[in-house]
Amino acid sequence: NSIFVCVPYFLFCFHNVYRSFILFLTFIFYTAYHLSRKPISIVKSELHRNCSTVIRPVDLNITNNATWCDWAPFDQDNYQTLFGVLDNSFLVAYAIGMFFSGIFGERLPLRYYLSAGMLMSGLFTALFGLGFYWNIHSLGYYAFMQVMNGLVQTTGWPAVVACVGNWFGKGKRGFIMGVWNSHTSVGNILGSLIAGVFVSSAWGMSFIVPGIIIASTGILCFFFLVESKFLFSQRLPTPKQGRALRHVCNANCFQSISGFHGVLCLTQGVVEFSLCLLFAKLVSYTFLYWLPLYISNVAHFEAKEAGDMSTLFDVGGIVGGIMAGLVSDYTGGRATTCCVMLIVAAPMLFLYNYIGQRSLGTTIGMLLVCGGLVNGPYALITTAVSADLGTHESLRGNSRALSTVTAIIDGTGSVGAALGPLLAGVISPTGWNNVFYMLISADVLACLVRNATLSLHSHHSVISHSKPEH
């Protein structure tokens, strides 16, 4: 009898250990995704430099003293526009691909889907860096690599959120996913530091090394990821096996409600939070792609120093994401938590632009505060809110719909992610003040559009319920 008592207990403990291991694995996976996106923002200030401050090699025969150290075609006066082309080649492809990624994520094994995505992302990231060694000066080549990388990177987010949502319940989902979502900031920090090591000597390695890292995590995913606790529990000879299998069967019975139309019809909140994330992600990704260049131009830091300083924004983002998750778990108000942080972020961005570069201490403090307030709502919406909506009771137990909900919300947000860096590239020649006014407006709109859309939903719901039955 003791054997029958001990074996289920051992399997239960092993189940909990493996659940923690899945959380760690998916953290590593998406850290690698963001790690491979970050180098472009660090390398920008090396592709176009102030050549008058650079020591020229004595054996170099040049005719243009102003741009001799720049990398063509980014040696032109419109270099900021060209950088915007690179950013949007990735981000527009990412935004478009995200809407289809959720559909594929529902129908394909997540382990294969993630593994293939990371291997392909590693390939295109490395090919971008190889342009340095192959002496490629074609904007089309680099833009094409960005487009392809943007498409394959869409495999990451819906899949990892679906995995974590399948393994963890709703009890402390805000806190768990707040801690887990720090992979975004950790990836940005590691990407900045790794790219910074090579940026001044051989910027191609700033892409090749992250490419190798994400490809390696793809191999790790293939051998170790179990996408759902129900797949895991099918091997356990316990009564839970039957309940898990019945749950899977029930999900299959309602498979017809998956997809965009079914999710949007059945789950209130998807549209509201999608539009909110559009503006929140606009702000976050503008900082992601332009902050190092802003610090370099305004504070006159070298490329490596500006990249290192920009990581403080992501450190603040880690704390902000965790705090947003804790507060939303305690209060039960995810929307309220997002709105409060977005409203407070607006004046903080104004202050950072005007006093943030006065001293090193002020710069550090303002970057930490702004990072927390900007990335906190972004992290909460893309993780805990997406998982809550994707496992909503209106979806009748269809856990596969979590991938679609995540793709809808993050895909809409990615439209803002593409729009932000594009607007920054267009506006920055008129002055950095105007860029910050745009970011402040987007923060306010993120809060307003969420509340306005929710009010419309509530009004429509009242009208529909007040109609007499026939």
GROMACS .gro file of C-alpha atoms in nm:
model
  470
    1ASN     CA    1   0.000   0.000   0.000
    2SER     CA    2   0.286   0.236   0.079
    3ILE     CA    3   0.403   0.199  -0.281
    4PHE     CA    4   0.066   0.317  -0.413
    5VAL     CA    5   0.080   0.615  -0.176
    6CYS     CA    6   0.441   0.716  -0.251
    7VAL     CA    7   0.433   0.685  -0.631
    8PRO     CA    8   0.154   0.941  -0.691
    9TYR     CA    9   0.320   1.175  -0.439
   10PHE     CA   10   0.653   1.144  -0.621
   11LEU     CA   11   0.484   1.208  -0.956
   12PHE     CA   12   0.300   1.508  -0.812
   13CYS     CA   13   0.629   1.657  -0.688
   14PHE     CA   14   0.796   1.586  -1.022
   15HIS     CA   15   0.504   1.754  -1.199
   16ASN     CA   16   0.560   2.073  -0.995
   17VAL     CA   17   0.934   2.065  -1.059
   18TYR     CA   18   0.879   2.026  -1.431
   19ARG     CA   19   0.626   2.310  -1.428
   20SER     CA   20   0.894   2.538  -1.284
   21PHE     CA   21   1.135   2.406  -1.545
   22ILE     CA   22   0.886   2.500  -1.822
   23LEU     CA   23   0.865   2.852  -1.679
   24PHE     CA   24   1.245   2.874  -1.688
   25LEU     CA   25   1.265   2.730  -2.040
   26THR     CA   26   1.012   2.969  -2.190
   27PHE     CA   27   1.188   3.255  -2.010
   28ILE     CA   28   1.514   3.159  -2.181
   29PHE     CA   29   1.340   3.121  -2.518
   30TYR     CA   30   1.186   3.467  -2.528
   31THR     CA   31   1.496   3.625  -2.376
   32ALA     CA   32   1.676   3.495  -2.685
   33TYR     CA   33   1.407   3.639  -2.913
   34HIS     CA   34   1.451   3.988  -2.769
   35LEU     CA   35   1.827   3.950  -2.743
   36SER     CA   36   1.844   3.903  -3.121
   37ARG     CA   37   1.624   4.211  -3.189
   38LYS     CA   38   1.830   4.459  -2.989
   39PRO     CA   39   2.162   4.485  -3.184
   40ILE     CA   40   2.021   4.711  -3.458
   41SER     CA   41   1.957   4.991  -3.207
   42ILE     CA   42   2.315   4.966  -3.076
   43VAL     CA   43   2.478   4.948  -3.418
   44LYS     CA   44   2.295   5.253  -3.556
   45SER     CA   45   2.534   5.497  -3.391
   46GLU     CA   46   2.827   5.306  -3.546
   47LEU     CA   47   2.681   5.294  -3.897
   48HIS     CA   48   2.659   5.675  -3.898
   49ARG     CA   49   2.911   5.857  -3.681
   50ASN     CA   50   3.059   6.201  -3.632
   51CYS     CA   51   3.377   6.128  -3.828
   52SER     CA   52   3.546   6.452  -3.719
   53THR     CA   53   3.595   6.300  -3.373
   54VAL     CA   54   3.733   5.969  -3.505
   55ILE     CA   55   4.107   5.917  -3.550
   56ARG     CA   56   4.170   5.846  -3.916
   57PRO     CA   57   4.417   5.570  -4.010
   58VAL     CA   58   4.724   5.717  -4.177
   59ASP     CA   59   4.713   5.470  -4.466
   60LEU     CA   60   4.351   5.549  -4.553
   61ASN     CA   61   4.304   5.742  -4.877
   62ILE     CA   62   3.978   5.934  -4.858
   63THR     CA   63   3.807   6.219  -5.039
   64ASN     CA   64   3.527   6.296  -4.793
   65ASN     CA   65   3.637   6.394  -4.443
   66ALA     CA   66   3.279   6.414  -4.311
   67THR     CA   67   3.161   6.057  -4.381
   68TRP     CA   68   3.476   5.848  -4.426
   69CYS     CA   69   3.402   5.639  -4.114
   70ASP     CA   70   3.033   5.573  -4.196
   71TRP     CA   71   2.896   5.253  -4.347
   72ALA     CA   72   2.729   5.313  -4.682
   73PRO     CA   73   2.443   5.360  -4.755
   74PHE     CA   74   2.401   5.516  -4.408
   75ASP     CA   75   2.659   5.785  -4.483
   76GLN     CA   76   2.398   6.011  -4.640
   77ASP     CA   77   2.218   6.307  -4.483
   78ASN     CA   78   1.893   6.106  -4.477
   79TYR     CA   79   2.047   5.834  -4.260
   80GLN     CA   80   1.769   5.863  -4.001
   81THR     CA   81   1.512   5.787  -4.268
   82LEU     CA   82   1.715   5.484  -4.378
   83PHE     CA   83   1.731   5.363  -4.018
   84GLY     CA   84   1.353   5.403  -4.008
   85VAL     CA   85   1.329   5.181  -4.317
   86LEU     CA   86   1.525   4.907  -4.139
   87ASP     CA   87   1.315   4.934  -3.824
   88ASN     CA   88   0.987   4.921  -4.011
   89SER     CA   89   1.098   4.642  -4.240
   90PHE     CA   90   1.113   4.428  -3.926
   91LEU     CA   91   0.818   4.575  -3.739
   92VAL     CA   92   0.565   4.586  -4.023
   93ALA     CA   93   0.650   4.227  -4.116
   94TYR     CA   94   0.618   4.134  -3.749
   95ALA     CA   95   0.280   4.307  -3.714
   96ILE     CA   96   0.138   4.141  -4.025
   97GLY     CA   97   0.282   3.800  -3.944
   98MET     CA   98   0.154   3.807  -3.587
   99PHE     CA   99  -0.210   3.788  -3.697
  100PHE     CA  100  -0.134   3.465  -3.882
  101SER     CA  101   0.102   3.327  -3.621
  102GLY     CA  102  -0.178   3.263  -3.373
  103ILE     CA  103  -0.365   3.055  -3.630
  104PHE     CA  104  -0.058   2.840  -3.693
  105GLY     CA  105   0.009   2.821  -3.320
  106GLU     CA  106  -0.335   2.667  -3.266
  107ARG     CA  107  -0.282   2.394  -3.524
  108LEU     CA  108   0.087   2.302  -3.501
  109PRO     CA  109   0.279   2.141  -3.213
  110LEU     CA  110   0.425   2.435  -3.022
  111ARG     CA  111   0.757   2.256  -2.968
  112TYR     CA  112   0.820   2.226  -3.342
  113TYR     CA  113   0.680   2.571  -3.411
  114LEU     CA  114   0.906   2.742  -3.157
  115SER     CA  115   1.214   2.543  -3.253
  116ALA     CA  116   1.180   2.622  -3.623
  117GLY     CA  117   1.115   2.988  -3.549
  118MET     CA  118   1.426   3.027  -3.334
  119LEU     CA  119   1.650   2.846  -3.582
  120MET     CA  120   1.527   3.063  -3.870
  121SER     CA  121   1.557   3.380  -3.662
  122GLY     CA  122   1.916   3.290  -3.581
  123LEU     CA  123   1.987   3.243  -3.951
  124PHE     CA  124   1.851   3.583  -4.061
  125THR     CA  125   2.007   3.767  -3.767
  126ALA     CA  126   2.347   3.621  -3.853
  127LEU     CA  127   2.302   3.698  -4.224
  128PHE     CA  128   2.247   4.064  -4.137
  129GLY     CA  129   2.580   4.068  -3.953
  130LEU     CA  130   2.758   3.885  -4.232
  131GLY     CA  131   2.691   4.191  -4.449
  132PHE     CA  132   2.983   4.350  -4.264
  133TYR     CA  133   3.226   4.073  -4.361
  134TRP     CA  134   3.088   4.041  -4.714
  135ASN     CA  135   3.119   4.421  -4.755
  136ILE     CA  136   2.754   4.460  -4.857
  137HIS     CA  137   2.632   4.821  -4.890
  138SER     CA  138   2.284   4.759  -5.028
  139LEU     CA  139   1.989   4.889  -4.826
  140GLY     CA  140   1.773   4.624  -4.995
  141TYR     CA  141   1.984   4.341  -4.853
  142TYR     CA  142   1.956   4.464  -4.493
  143ALA     CA  143   1.586   4.549  -4.531
  144PHE     CA  144   1.512   4.201  -4.669
  145MET     CA  145   1.688   4.037  -4.373
  146GLN     CA  146   1.481   4.252  -4.140
  147VAL     CA  147   1.157   4.153  -4.315
  148MET     CA  148   1.235   3.781  -4.297
  149ASN     CA  149   1.347   3.807  -3.935
  150GLY     CA  150   1.028   3.996  -3.848
  151LEU     CA  151   0.815   3.719  -3.997
  152VAL     CA  152   0.990   3.430  -3.822
  153GLN     CA  153   1.003   3.616  -3.489
  154THR     CA  154   0.622   3.604  -3.475
  155THR     CA  155   0.652   3.237  -3.381
  156GLY     CA  156   0.772   3.331  -3.034
  157TRP     CA  157   0.518   3.526  -2.836
  158PRO     CA  158   0.188   3.340  -2.896
  159ALA     CA  159   0.363   3.006  -2.844
  160VAL     CA  160   0.542   3.087  -2.516
  161VAL     CA  161   0.234   3.257  -2.366
  162ALA     CA  162   0.023   2.956  -2.463
  163CYS     CA  163   0.274   2.722  -2.296
  164VAL     CA  164   0.280   2.920  -1.971
  165GLY     CA  165  -0.097   2.965  -1.972
  166ASN     CA  166  -0.140   2.589  -2.015
  167TRP     CA  167   0.081   2.512  -1.717
  168PHE     CA  168  -0.030   2.778  -1.466
  169GLY     CA  169  -0.371   2.866  -1.327
  170LYS     CA  170  -0.516   3.210  -1.265
  171GLY     CA  171  -0.443   3.233  -0.891
  172LYS     CA  172  -0.125   3.439  -0.900
  173ARG     CA  173  -0.101   3.475  -1.276
  174GLY     CA  174  -0.026   3.850  -1.260
  175PHE     CA  175   0.274   3.804  -1.030
  176ILE     CA  176   0.404   3.489  -1.202
  177MET     CA  177   0.379   3.644  -1.547
  178GLY     CA  178   0.513   3.976  -1.422
  179VAL     CA  179   0.831   3.801  -1.308
  180TRP     CA  180   0.836   3.579  -1.617
  181ASN     CA  181   0.783   3.873  -1.854
  182SER     CA  182   1.109   4.027  -1.738
  183HIS     CA  183   1.257   3.813  -2.017
  184THR     CA  184   1.176   4.107  -2.248
  185SER     CA  185   1.396   4.346  -2.052
  186VAL     CA  186   1.661   4.084  -1.975
  187GLY     CA  187   1.684   4.007  -2.347
  188ASN     CA  188   1.715   4.377  -2.429
  189ILE     CA  189   1.988   4.420  -2.167
  190LEU     CA  190   2.186   4.116  -2.280
  191GLY     CA  191   2.141   4.213  -2.645
  192SER     CA  192   2.273   4.563  -2.573
  193LEU     CA  193   2.572   4.436  -2.377
  194ILE     CA  194   2.665   4.166  -2.631
  195ALA     CA  195   2.628   4.406  -2.925
  196GLY     CA  196   2.825   4.669  -2.736
  197VAL     CA  197   3.124   4.438  -2.701
  198PHE     CA  198   3.171   4.419  -3.079
  199VAL     CA  199   3.010   4.740  -3.210
  200SER     CA  200   3.324   4.952  -3.226
  201SER     CA  201   3.556   4.688  -3.370
  202ALA     CA  202   3.343   4.461  -3.593
  203TRP     CA  203   2.973   4.541  -3.579
  204GLY     CA  204   2.887   4.227  -3.776
  205MET     CA  205   2.958   4.017  -3.469
  206SER     CA  206   2.694   4.220  -3.283
  207PHE     CA  207   2.441   4.026  -3.494
  208ILE     CA  208   2.620   3.695  -3.549
  209VAL     CA  209   2.665   3.613  -3.179
  210PRO     CA  210   2.297   3.678  -3.088
  211GLY     CA  211   2.201   3.474  -3.396
  212ILE     CA  212   2.402   3.179  -3.269
  213ILE     CA  213   2.247   3.215  -2.923
  214ILE     CA  214   1.883   3.209  -3.041
  215ALA     CA  215   1.954   2.917  -3.278
  216SER     CA  216   2.102   2.725  -2.983
  217THR     CA  217   1.789   2.787  -2.775
  218GLY     CA  218   1.585   2.650  -3.066
  219ILE     CA  219   1.772   2.322  -3.033
  220LEU     CA  220   1.713   2.330  -2.657
  221CYS     CA  221   1.340   2.381  -2.718
  222PHE     CA  222   1.318   2.084  -2.954
  223PHE     CA  223   1.455   1.840  -2.697
  224PHE     CA  224   1.303   1.963  -2.370
  225LEU     CA  225   0.977   2.157  -2.415
  226VAL     CA  226   0.646   1.996  -2.311
  227GLU     CA  227   0.381   2.243  -2.425
  228SER     CA  228   0.100   2.147  -2.186
  229LYS     CA  229   0.056   1.989  -1.845
  230PHE     CA  230  -0.219   1.775  -2.002
  231LEU     CA  231   0.035   1.611  -2.231
  232PHE     CA  232   0.255   1.558  -1.927
  233SER     CA  233  -0.030   1.419  -1.716
  234GLN     CA  234  -0.127   1.161  -1.977
  235ARG     CA  235   0.176   0.963  -1.861
  236LEU     CA  236   0.070   0.967  -1.496
  237PRO     CA  237  -0.132   0.666  -1.371
  238THR     CA  238  -0.356   0.881  -1.149
  239PRO     CA  239  -0.721   0.984  -1.152
  240LYS     CA  240  -0.613   1.324  -1.283
  241GLN     CA  241  -0.533   1.159  -1.615
  242GLY     CA  242  -0.896   1.097  -1.693
  243ARG     CA  243  -0.999   1.451  -1.605
  244ALA     CA  244  -0.714   1.594  -1.814
  245LEU     CA  245  -0.809   1.382  -2.114
  246ARG     CA  246  -1.173   1.478  -2.080
  247HIS     CA  247  -1.063   1.843  -2.070
  248VAL     CA  248  -0.869   1.798  -2.393
  249CYS     CA  249  -1.166   1.623  -2.554
  250ASN     CA  250  -1.398   1.905  -2.448
  251ALA     CA  251  -1.154   2.157  -2.598
  252ASN     CA  252  -1.157   1.966  -2.925
  253CYS     CA  253  -1.538   1.960  -2.924
  254PHE     CA  254  -1.540   2.340  -2.919
  255GLN     CA  255  -1.253   2.383  -3.161
  256SER     CA  256  -1.490   2.560  -3.399
  257ILE     CA  257  -1.491   2.871  -3.179
  258SER     CA  258  -1.120   2.925  -3.220
  259GLY     CA  259  -0.987   3.175  -3.468
  260PHE     CA  260  -1.031   3.552  -3.486
  261HIS     CA  261  -1.408   3.568  -3.530
  262GLY     CA  262  -1.493   3.326  -3.251
  263VAL     CA  263  -1.252   3.482  -3.005
  264LEU     CA  264  -1.364   3.839  -3.076
  265CYS     CA  265  -1.731   3.746  -3.046
  266LEU     CA  266  -1.702   3.544  -2.726
  267THR     CA  267  -1.434   3.724  -2.526
  268GLN     CA  268  -1.500   4.080  -2.414
  269GLY     CA  269  -1.187   4.282  -2.354
  270VAL     CA  270  -0.981   4.165  -2.651
  271VAL     CA  271  -1.053   4.474  -2.860
  272GLU     CA  272  -1.011   4.718  -2.569
  273PHE     CA  273  -0.676   4.584  -2.456
  274SER     CA  274  -0.556   4.540  -2.816
  275LEU     CA  275  -0.605   4.911  -2.887
  276CYS     CA  276  -0.452   5.003  -2.553
  277LEU     CA  277  -0.147   4.792  -2.632
  278LEU     CA  278  -0.115   4.958  -2.975
  279PHE     CA  279  -0.028   5.291  -2.813
  280ALA     CA  280   0.163   5.142  -2.518
  281LYS     CA  281   0.383   4.938  -2.750
  282LEU     CA  282   0.436   5.243  -2.973
  283VAL     CA  283   0.608   5.412  -2.680
  284SER     CA  284   0.802   5.105  -2.566
  285TYR     CA  285   0.940   5.018  -2.910
  286THR     CA  286   1.035   5.377  -2.986
  287PHE     CA  287   1.258   5.361  -2.680
  288LEU     CA  288   1.380   5.016  -2.781
  289TYR     CA  289   1.502   5.132  -3.123
  290TRP     CA  290   1.589   5.499  -3.068
  291LEU     CA  291   1.698   5.544  -2.705
  292PRO     CA  292   2.068   5.463  -2.763
  293LEU     CA  293   2.083   5.710  -3.054
  294TYR     CA  294   1.901   5.974  -2.846
  295ILE     CA  295   2.148   5.934  -2.559
  296SER     CA  296   2.439   5.944  -2.803
  297ASN     CA  297   2.313   6.264  -2.969
  298VAL     CA  298   2.194   6.453  -2.662
  299ALA     CA  299   2.442   6.338  -2.396
  300HIS     CA  300   2.727   6.291  -2.650
  301PHE     CA  301   2.811   5.937  -2.541
  302GLU     CA  302   3.002   5.689  -2.754
  303ALA     CA  303   2.805   5.404  -2.912
  304LYS     CA  304   2.899   5.147  -2.646
  305GLU     CA  305   2.838   5.387  -2.356
  306ALA     CA  306   2.500   5.492  -2.495
  307GLY     CA  307   2.402   5.127  -2.538
  308ASP     CA  308   2.506   5.042  -2.184
  309MET     CA  309   2.318   5.343  -2.043
  310SER     CA  310   2.001   5.248  -2.235
  311THR     CA  311   1.987   4.914  -2.049
  312LEU     CA  312   1.874   5.104  -1.738
  313PHE     CA  313   1.541   5.163  -1.910
  314ASP     CA  314   1.500   4.785  -1.933
  315VAL     CA  315   1.607   4.736  -1.571
  316GLY     CA  316   1.325   4.969  -1.474
  317GLY     CA  317   1.099   4.768  -1.703
  318ILE     CA  318   1.171   4.451  -1.508
  319VAL     CA  319   1.067   4.613  -1.179
  320GLY     CA  320   0.765   4.780  -1.342
  321GLY     CA  321   0.638   4.454  -1.492
  322ILE     CA  322   0.665   4.270  -1.158
  323MET     CA  323   0.499   4.553  -0.965
  324ALA     CA  324   0.217   4.577  -1.218
  325GLY     CA  325   0.153   4.203  -1.181
  326LEU     CA  326   0.158   4.217  -0.800
  327VAL     CA  327  -0.074   4.517  -0.778
  328SER     CA  328  -0.320   4.372  -1.031
  329ASP     CA  329  -0.329   4.039  -0.843
  330TYR     CA  330  -0.392   4.216  -0.512
  331THR     CA  331  -0.656   4.460  -0.638
  332GLY     CA  332  -0.807   4.240  -0.909
  333GLY     CA  333  -0.802   4.537  -1.146
  334ARG     CA  334  -0.568   4.481  -1.438
  335ALA     CA  335  -0.722   4.765  -1.642
  336THR     CA  336  -0.698   5.014  -1.354
  337THR     CA  337  -0.334   4.922  -1.292
  338CYS     CA  338  -0.252   4.982  -1.659
  339CYS     CA  339  -0.431   5.317  -1.673
  340VAL     CA  340  -0.270   5.455  -1.359
  341MET     CA  341   0.081   5.364  -1.479
  342LEU     CA  342   0.015   5.509  -1.825
  343ILE     CA  343  -0.113   5.838  -1.683
  344VAL     CA  344   0.185   5.875  -1.448
  345ALA     CA  345   0.426   5.785  -1.730
  346ALA     CA  346   0.324   6.091  -1.937
  347PRO     CA  347   0.468   6.362  -1.704
  348MET     CA  348   0.771   6.143  -1.629
  349LEU     CA  349   0.858   6.131  -2.001
  350PHE     CA  350   0.826   6.511  -2.013
  351LEU     CA  351   1.063   6.547  -1.718
  352TYR     CA  352   1.314   6.299  -1.862
  353ASN     CA  353   1.339   6.497  -2.185
  354TYR     CA  354   1.398   6.827  -2.003
  355ILE     CA  355   1.608   6.734  -1.701
  356GLY     CA  356   1.716   6.377  -1.773
  357GLN     CA  357   2.059   6.468  -1.911
  358ARG     CA  358   2.162   6.727  -1.650
  359SER     CA  359   2.368   6.483  -1.446
  360LEU     CA  360   2.458   6.115  -1.445
  361GLY     CA  361   2.247   6.050  -1.134
  362THR     CA  362   1.943   6.221  -1.286
  363THR     CA  363   1.982   6.023  -1.608
  364ILE     CA  364   2.001   5.692  -1.421
  365GLY     CA  365   1.704   5.772  -1.198
  366MET     CA  366   1.480   5.896  -1.479
  367LEU     CA  367   1.562   5.601  -1.705
  368LEU     CA  368   1.468   5.357  -1.428
  369VAL     CA  369   1.140   5.535  -1.348
  370CYS     CA  370   1.037   5.582  -1.712
  371GLY     CA  371   1.127   5.222  -1.794
  372GLY     CA  372   0.906   5.091  -1.514
  373LEU     CA  373   0.608   5.308  -1.601
  374VAL     CA  374   0.629   5.249  -1.977
  375ASN     CA  375   0.698   4.874  -1.976
  376GLY     CA  376   0.477   4.787  -1.677
  377PRO     CA  377   0.141   4.818  -1.862
  378TYR     CA  378   0.295   4.669  -2.177
  379ALA     CA  379   0.412   4.365  -1.981
  380LEU     CA  380   0.080   4.322  -1.799
  381ILE     CA  381  -0.133   4.336  -2.115
  382THR     CA  382   0.083   4.099  -2.317
  383THR     CA  383   0.105   3.836  -2.042
  384ALA     CA  384  -0.152   3.817  -1.762
  385VAL     CA  385  -0.430   3.998  -1.948
  386SER     CA  386  -0.377   3.791  -2.265
  387ALA     CA  387  -0.375   3.469  -2.062
  388ASP     CA  388  -0.687   3.569  -1.868
  389LEU     CA  389  -0.877   3.648  -2.186
  390GLY     CA  390  -0.747   3.340  -2.367
  391THR     CA  391  -0.869   3.110  -2.091
  392HIS     CA  392  -1.195   3.298  -2.036
  393GLU     CA  393  -1.498   3.084  -1.954
  394SER     CA  394  -1.672   3.210  -2.270
  395LEU     CA  395  -1.421   3.009  -2.474
  396ARG     CA  396  -1.561   2.692  -2.309
  397GLY     CA  397  -1.231   2.537  -2.211
  398ASN     CA  398  -1.061   2.573  -2.548
  399SER     CA  399  -0.705   2.634  -2.426
  400ARG     CA  400  -0.580   2.645  -2.784
  401ALA     CA  401  -0.764   2.977  -2.824
  402LEU     CA  402  -0.503   3.129  -2.590
  403SER     CA  403  -0.261   3.138  -2.883
  404THR     CA  404  -0.512   3.325  -3.099
  405VAL     CA  405  -0.601   3.577  -2.827
  406THR     CA  406  -0.232   3.644  -2.767
  407ALA     CA  407  -0.171   3.688  -3.139
  408ILE     CA  408  -0.464   3.930  -3.179
  409ILE     CA  409  -0.356   4.148  -2.886
  410ASP     CA  410   0.016   4.144  -2.965
  411GLY     CA  411  -0.046   4.175  -3.339
  412THR     CA  412  -0.249   4.492  -3.286
  413GLY     CA  413   0.019   4.617  -3.049
  414SER     CA  414   0.282   4.546  -3.312
  415VAL     CA  415   0.110   4.796  -3.543
  416GLY     CA  416   0.199   5.057  -3.283
  417ALA     CA  417   0.546   4.908  -3.250
  418ALA     CA  418   0.596   4.967  -3.623
  419LEU     CA  419   0.440   5.313  -3.616
  420GLY     CA  420   0.646   5.447  -3.323
  421PRO     CA  421   0.998   5.408  -3.467
  422LEU     CA  422   0.868   5.526  -3.807
  423LEU     CA  423   0.728   5.846  -3.655
  424ALA     CA  424   1.047   5.892  -3.454
  425GLY     CA  425   1.252   5.874  -3.773
  426VAL     CA  426   1.030   6.132  -3.943
  427ILE     CA  427   0.997   6.366  -3.643
  428SER     CA  428   1.350   6.352  -3.496
  429PRO     CA  429   1.505   6.583  -3.761
  430THR     CA  430   1.268   6.855  -3.632
  431GLY     CA  431   1.397   6.807  -3.276
  432TRP     CA  432   1.387   6.544  -3.004
  433ASN     CA  433   1.131   6.750  -2.809
  434ASN     CA  434   0.871   6.674  -3.075
  435VAL     CA  435   0.947   6.301  -3.049
  436PHE     CA  436   0.874   6.312  -2.676
  437TYR     CA  437   0.551   6.506  -2.732
  438MET     CA  438   0.445   6.223  -2.963
  439LEU     CA  439   0.531   5.962  -2.699
  440ILE     CA  440   0.344   6.149  -2.426
  441SER     CA  441   0.036   6.177  -2.648
  442ALA     CA  442   0.050   5.803  -2.720
  443ASP     CA  443   0.065   5.723  -2.347
  444VAL     CA  444  -0.245   5.930  -2.278
  445LEU     CA  445  -0.427   5.782  -2.578
  446ALA     CA  446  -0.348   5.429  -2.456
  447CYS     CA  447  -0.547   5.496  -2.141
  448LEU     CA  448  -0.827   5.692  -2.311
  449VAL     CA  449  -0.887   5.446  -2.594
  450ARG     CA  450  -0.913   5.155  -2.354
  451ASN     CA  451  -1.174   5.330  -2.137
  452ALA     CA  452  -1.365   5.469  -2.438
  453THR     CA  453  -1.385   5.128  -2.607
  454LEU     CA  454  -1.492   4.963  -2.281
  455SER     CA  455  -1.767   5.224  -2.241
  456LEU     CA  456  -1.892   5.151  -2.592
  457HIS     CA  457  -1.898   4.777  -2.516
  458SER     CA  458  -2.090   4.838  -2.193
  459HIS     CA  459  -2.339   5.066  -2.369
  460HIS     CA  460  -2.391   4.812  -2.647
  461SER     CA  461  -2.436   4.535  -2.390
  462VAL     CA  462  -2.702   4.735  -2.203
  463ILE     CA  463  -2.892   4.806  -2.526
  464SER     CA  464  -2.879   4.443  -2.640
  465HIS     CA  465  -3.001   4.316  -2.302
  466SER     CA  466  -3.282   4.570  -2.288
  467LYS     CA  467  -3.437   4.448  -2.616
  468PRO     CA  468  -3.761   4.253  -2.558
  469GLU     CA  469  -3.752   3.883  -2.629
  470HIS     CA  470  -3.970   3.744  -2.908
   0.00000   0.00000   0.00000
